[in-house]
Tab-separated table of C-alpha atoms in Angstrom:
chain	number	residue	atom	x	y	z
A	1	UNK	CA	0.000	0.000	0.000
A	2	UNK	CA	1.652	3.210	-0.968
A	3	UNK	CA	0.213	6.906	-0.525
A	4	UNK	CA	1.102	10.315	0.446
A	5	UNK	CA	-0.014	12.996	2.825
A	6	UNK	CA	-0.397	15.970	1.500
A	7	UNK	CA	0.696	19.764	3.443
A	8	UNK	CA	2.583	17.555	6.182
A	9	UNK	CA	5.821	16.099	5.706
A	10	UNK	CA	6.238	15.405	9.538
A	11	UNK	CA	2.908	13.320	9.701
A	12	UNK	CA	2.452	9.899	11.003
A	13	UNK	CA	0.315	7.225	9.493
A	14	UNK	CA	-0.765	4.331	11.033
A	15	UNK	CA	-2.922	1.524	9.359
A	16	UNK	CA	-5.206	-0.594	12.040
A	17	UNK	CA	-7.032	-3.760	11.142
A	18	UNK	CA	-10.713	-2.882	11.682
A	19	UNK	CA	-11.521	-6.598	12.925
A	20	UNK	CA	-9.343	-5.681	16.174
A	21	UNK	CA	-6.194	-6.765	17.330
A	22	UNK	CA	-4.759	-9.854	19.204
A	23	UNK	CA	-1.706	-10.432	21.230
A	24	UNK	CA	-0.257	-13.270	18.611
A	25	UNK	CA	-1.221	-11.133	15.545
A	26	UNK	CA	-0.272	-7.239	16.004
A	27	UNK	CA	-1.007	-6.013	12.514
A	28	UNK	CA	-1.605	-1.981	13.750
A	29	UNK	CA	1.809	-0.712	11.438
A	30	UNK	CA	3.167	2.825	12.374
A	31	UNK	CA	5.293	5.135	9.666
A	32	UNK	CA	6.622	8.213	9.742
A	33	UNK	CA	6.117	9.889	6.388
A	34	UNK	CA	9.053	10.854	3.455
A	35	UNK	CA	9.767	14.371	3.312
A	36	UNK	CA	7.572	14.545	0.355
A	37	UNK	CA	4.919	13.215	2.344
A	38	UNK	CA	4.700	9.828	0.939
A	39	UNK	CA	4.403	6.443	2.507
A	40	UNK	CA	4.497	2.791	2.261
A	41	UNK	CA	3.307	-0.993	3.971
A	42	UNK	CA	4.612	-3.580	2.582
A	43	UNK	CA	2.921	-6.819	3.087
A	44	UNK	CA	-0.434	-5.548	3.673
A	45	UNK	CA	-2.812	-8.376	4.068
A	46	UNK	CA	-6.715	-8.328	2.283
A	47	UNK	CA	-9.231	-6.869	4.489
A	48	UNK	CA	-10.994	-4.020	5.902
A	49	UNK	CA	-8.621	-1.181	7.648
A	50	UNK	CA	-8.555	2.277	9.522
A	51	UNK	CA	-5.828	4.625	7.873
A	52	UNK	CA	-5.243	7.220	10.614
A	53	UNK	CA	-2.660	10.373	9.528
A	54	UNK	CA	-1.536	12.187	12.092
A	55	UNK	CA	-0.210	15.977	12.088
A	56	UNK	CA	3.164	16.154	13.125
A	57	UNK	CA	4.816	18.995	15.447
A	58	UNK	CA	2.279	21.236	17.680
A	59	UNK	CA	-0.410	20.516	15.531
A	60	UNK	CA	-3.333	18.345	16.965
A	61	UNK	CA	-4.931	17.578	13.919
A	62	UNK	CA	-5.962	13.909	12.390
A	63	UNK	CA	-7.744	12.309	9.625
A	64	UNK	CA	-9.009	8.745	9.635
A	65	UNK	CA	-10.564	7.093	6.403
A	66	UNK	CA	-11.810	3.115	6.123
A	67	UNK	CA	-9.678	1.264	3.308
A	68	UNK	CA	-10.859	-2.618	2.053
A	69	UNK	CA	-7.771	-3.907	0.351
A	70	UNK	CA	-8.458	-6.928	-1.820
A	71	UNK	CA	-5.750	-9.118	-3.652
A	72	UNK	CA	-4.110	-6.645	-5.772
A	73	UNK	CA	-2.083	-3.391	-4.266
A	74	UNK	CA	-3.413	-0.289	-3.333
A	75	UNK	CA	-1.604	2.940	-4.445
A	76	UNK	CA	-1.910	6.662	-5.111
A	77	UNK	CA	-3.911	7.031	-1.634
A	78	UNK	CA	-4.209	10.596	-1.263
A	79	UNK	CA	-4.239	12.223	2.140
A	80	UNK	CA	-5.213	16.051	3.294
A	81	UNK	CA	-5.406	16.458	6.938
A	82	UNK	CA	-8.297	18.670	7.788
A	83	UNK	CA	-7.902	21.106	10.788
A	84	UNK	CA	-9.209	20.343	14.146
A	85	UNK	CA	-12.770	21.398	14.740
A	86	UNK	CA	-15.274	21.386	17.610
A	87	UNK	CA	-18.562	20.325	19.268
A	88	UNK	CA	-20.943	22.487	21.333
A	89	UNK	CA	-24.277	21.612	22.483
A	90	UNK	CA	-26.524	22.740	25.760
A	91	UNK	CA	-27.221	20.019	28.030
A	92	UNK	CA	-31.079	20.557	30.019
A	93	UNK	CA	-32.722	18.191	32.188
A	94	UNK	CA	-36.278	17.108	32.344
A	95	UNK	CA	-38.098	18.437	36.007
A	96	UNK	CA	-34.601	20.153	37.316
A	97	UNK	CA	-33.071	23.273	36.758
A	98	UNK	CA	-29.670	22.827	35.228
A	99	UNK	CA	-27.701	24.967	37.418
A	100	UNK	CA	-28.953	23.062	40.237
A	101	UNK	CA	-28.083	19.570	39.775
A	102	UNK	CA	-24.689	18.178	40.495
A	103	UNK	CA	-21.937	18.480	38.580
A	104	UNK	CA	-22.235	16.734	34.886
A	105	UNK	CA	-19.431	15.926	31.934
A	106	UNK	CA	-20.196	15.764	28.419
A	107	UNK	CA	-18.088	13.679	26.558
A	108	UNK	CA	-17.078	11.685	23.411
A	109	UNK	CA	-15.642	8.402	22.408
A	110	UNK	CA	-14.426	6.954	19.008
A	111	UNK	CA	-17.515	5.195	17.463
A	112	UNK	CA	-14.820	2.301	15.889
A	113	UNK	CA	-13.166	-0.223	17.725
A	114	UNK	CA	-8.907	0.077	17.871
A	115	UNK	CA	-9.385	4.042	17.053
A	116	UNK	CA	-8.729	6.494	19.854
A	117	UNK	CA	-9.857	9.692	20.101
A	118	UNK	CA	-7.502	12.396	19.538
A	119	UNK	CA	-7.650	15.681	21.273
A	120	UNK	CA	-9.807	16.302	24.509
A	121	UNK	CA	-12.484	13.793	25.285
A	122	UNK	CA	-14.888	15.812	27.622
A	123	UNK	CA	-16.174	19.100	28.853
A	124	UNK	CA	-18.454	20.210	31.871
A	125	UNK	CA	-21.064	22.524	31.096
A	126	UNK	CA	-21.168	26.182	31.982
A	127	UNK	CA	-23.966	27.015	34.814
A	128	UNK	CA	-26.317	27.670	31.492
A	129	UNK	CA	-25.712	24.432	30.439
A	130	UNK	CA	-23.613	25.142	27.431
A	131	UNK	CA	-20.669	22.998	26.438
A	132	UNK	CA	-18.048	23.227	23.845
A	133	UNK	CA	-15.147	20.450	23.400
A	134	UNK	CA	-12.363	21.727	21.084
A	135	UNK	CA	-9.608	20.007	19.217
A	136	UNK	CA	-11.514	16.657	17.912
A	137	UNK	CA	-10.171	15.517	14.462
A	138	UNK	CA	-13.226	15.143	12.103
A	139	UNK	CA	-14.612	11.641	12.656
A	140	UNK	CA	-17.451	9.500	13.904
A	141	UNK	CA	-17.676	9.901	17.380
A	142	UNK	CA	-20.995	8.478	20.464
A	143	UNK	CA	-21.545	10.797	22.600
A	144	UNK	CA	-22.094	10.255	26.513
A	145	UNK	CA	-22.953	11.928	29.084
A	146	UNK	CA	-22.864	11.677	33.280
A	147	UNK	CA	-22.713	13.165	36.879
A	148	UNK	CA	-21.880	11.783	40.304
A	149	UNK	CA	-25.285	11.164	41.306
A	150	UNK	CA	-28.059	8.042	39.875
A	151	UNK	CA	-30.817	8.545	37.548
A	152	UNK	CA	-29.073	10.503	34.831
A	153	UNK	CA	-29.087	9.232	31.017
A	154	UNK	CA	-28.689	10.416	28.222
A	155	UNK	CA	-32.526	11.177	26.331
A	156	UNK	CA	-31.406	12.488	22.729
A	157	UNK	CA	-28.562	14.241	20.931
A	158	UNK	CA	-29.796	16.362	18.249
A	159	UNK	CA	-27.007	17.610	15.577
């Protein structure tokens, strides 16, 4: 499998078997791009993958795209890492007032198996309920929510 990032020489790309990962077969395969932004796995078994590129330096910016190699190679995959971006919402609660329940966290997780999240993975609301969480890479992401107290779950998420 060869490719290239584009606008990032210093990136990292990682390809991750979607099926998941055991201890006898550790397939996840880590490069560090060419200065002209290209890379290469070699020996790249068929299947169904997660390609994740990875800003390099102070940047906190990723990309991840699905991949299904078959038999024959896969080359020329092109690679633009998109900026980070955000997610705001406003949390309310049926019969309470927000400001005075106990304290609650908003918060994210990857929606694919073997695929972190990259950036900050929570926020707590403002006393207005308003919540912002910065710095996600554009993916797929559930969303959950909680507090320190029972009886709290999570009704709807509108986007």
């Amino acid at each position: 499998m060869r490719g290239q990032v584009a606008d990032d020489p210093s990136a990292r790309v990682r390809l991750i078997p979607e099926s998941g990962l055991s201890f006898n077969d550790r397939q996840i395969q880590d490069r560090v791009v060419a200065p002209d932004g290209r890379f290469e796995f070699a020996g790249v078994r068929p299947g169904t993958y997660h390609v994740v590129a990875e800003a390099g330096g102070q940047s906190r910016a990723r990309i991840r795209r699905s991949l299904t190699v078959g038999a024959s190679d896969v080359d020329g995959l092109a690679i633009r890492i998109p900026p980070p971006d955000s997610i705001s919402g406003h949390v309310s609660i049926e019969g309470e007032t927000y400001a005075n329940t106990s304290p609650i966290w908003i918060g994210v997780t990857a929606a694919y198996p073997n695929v972190g999240v990259y950036g900050p993975t929570s926020a707590t609301p403002a006393k207005d309920g308003t919540f912002r969480i910065v710095d996600l890479a554009p993916d797929r992401y559930k969303v959950i929510a909680g507090r320190s107290t029972d009886g709290l779950y999570l009704k709807s998420v509108r986007f």
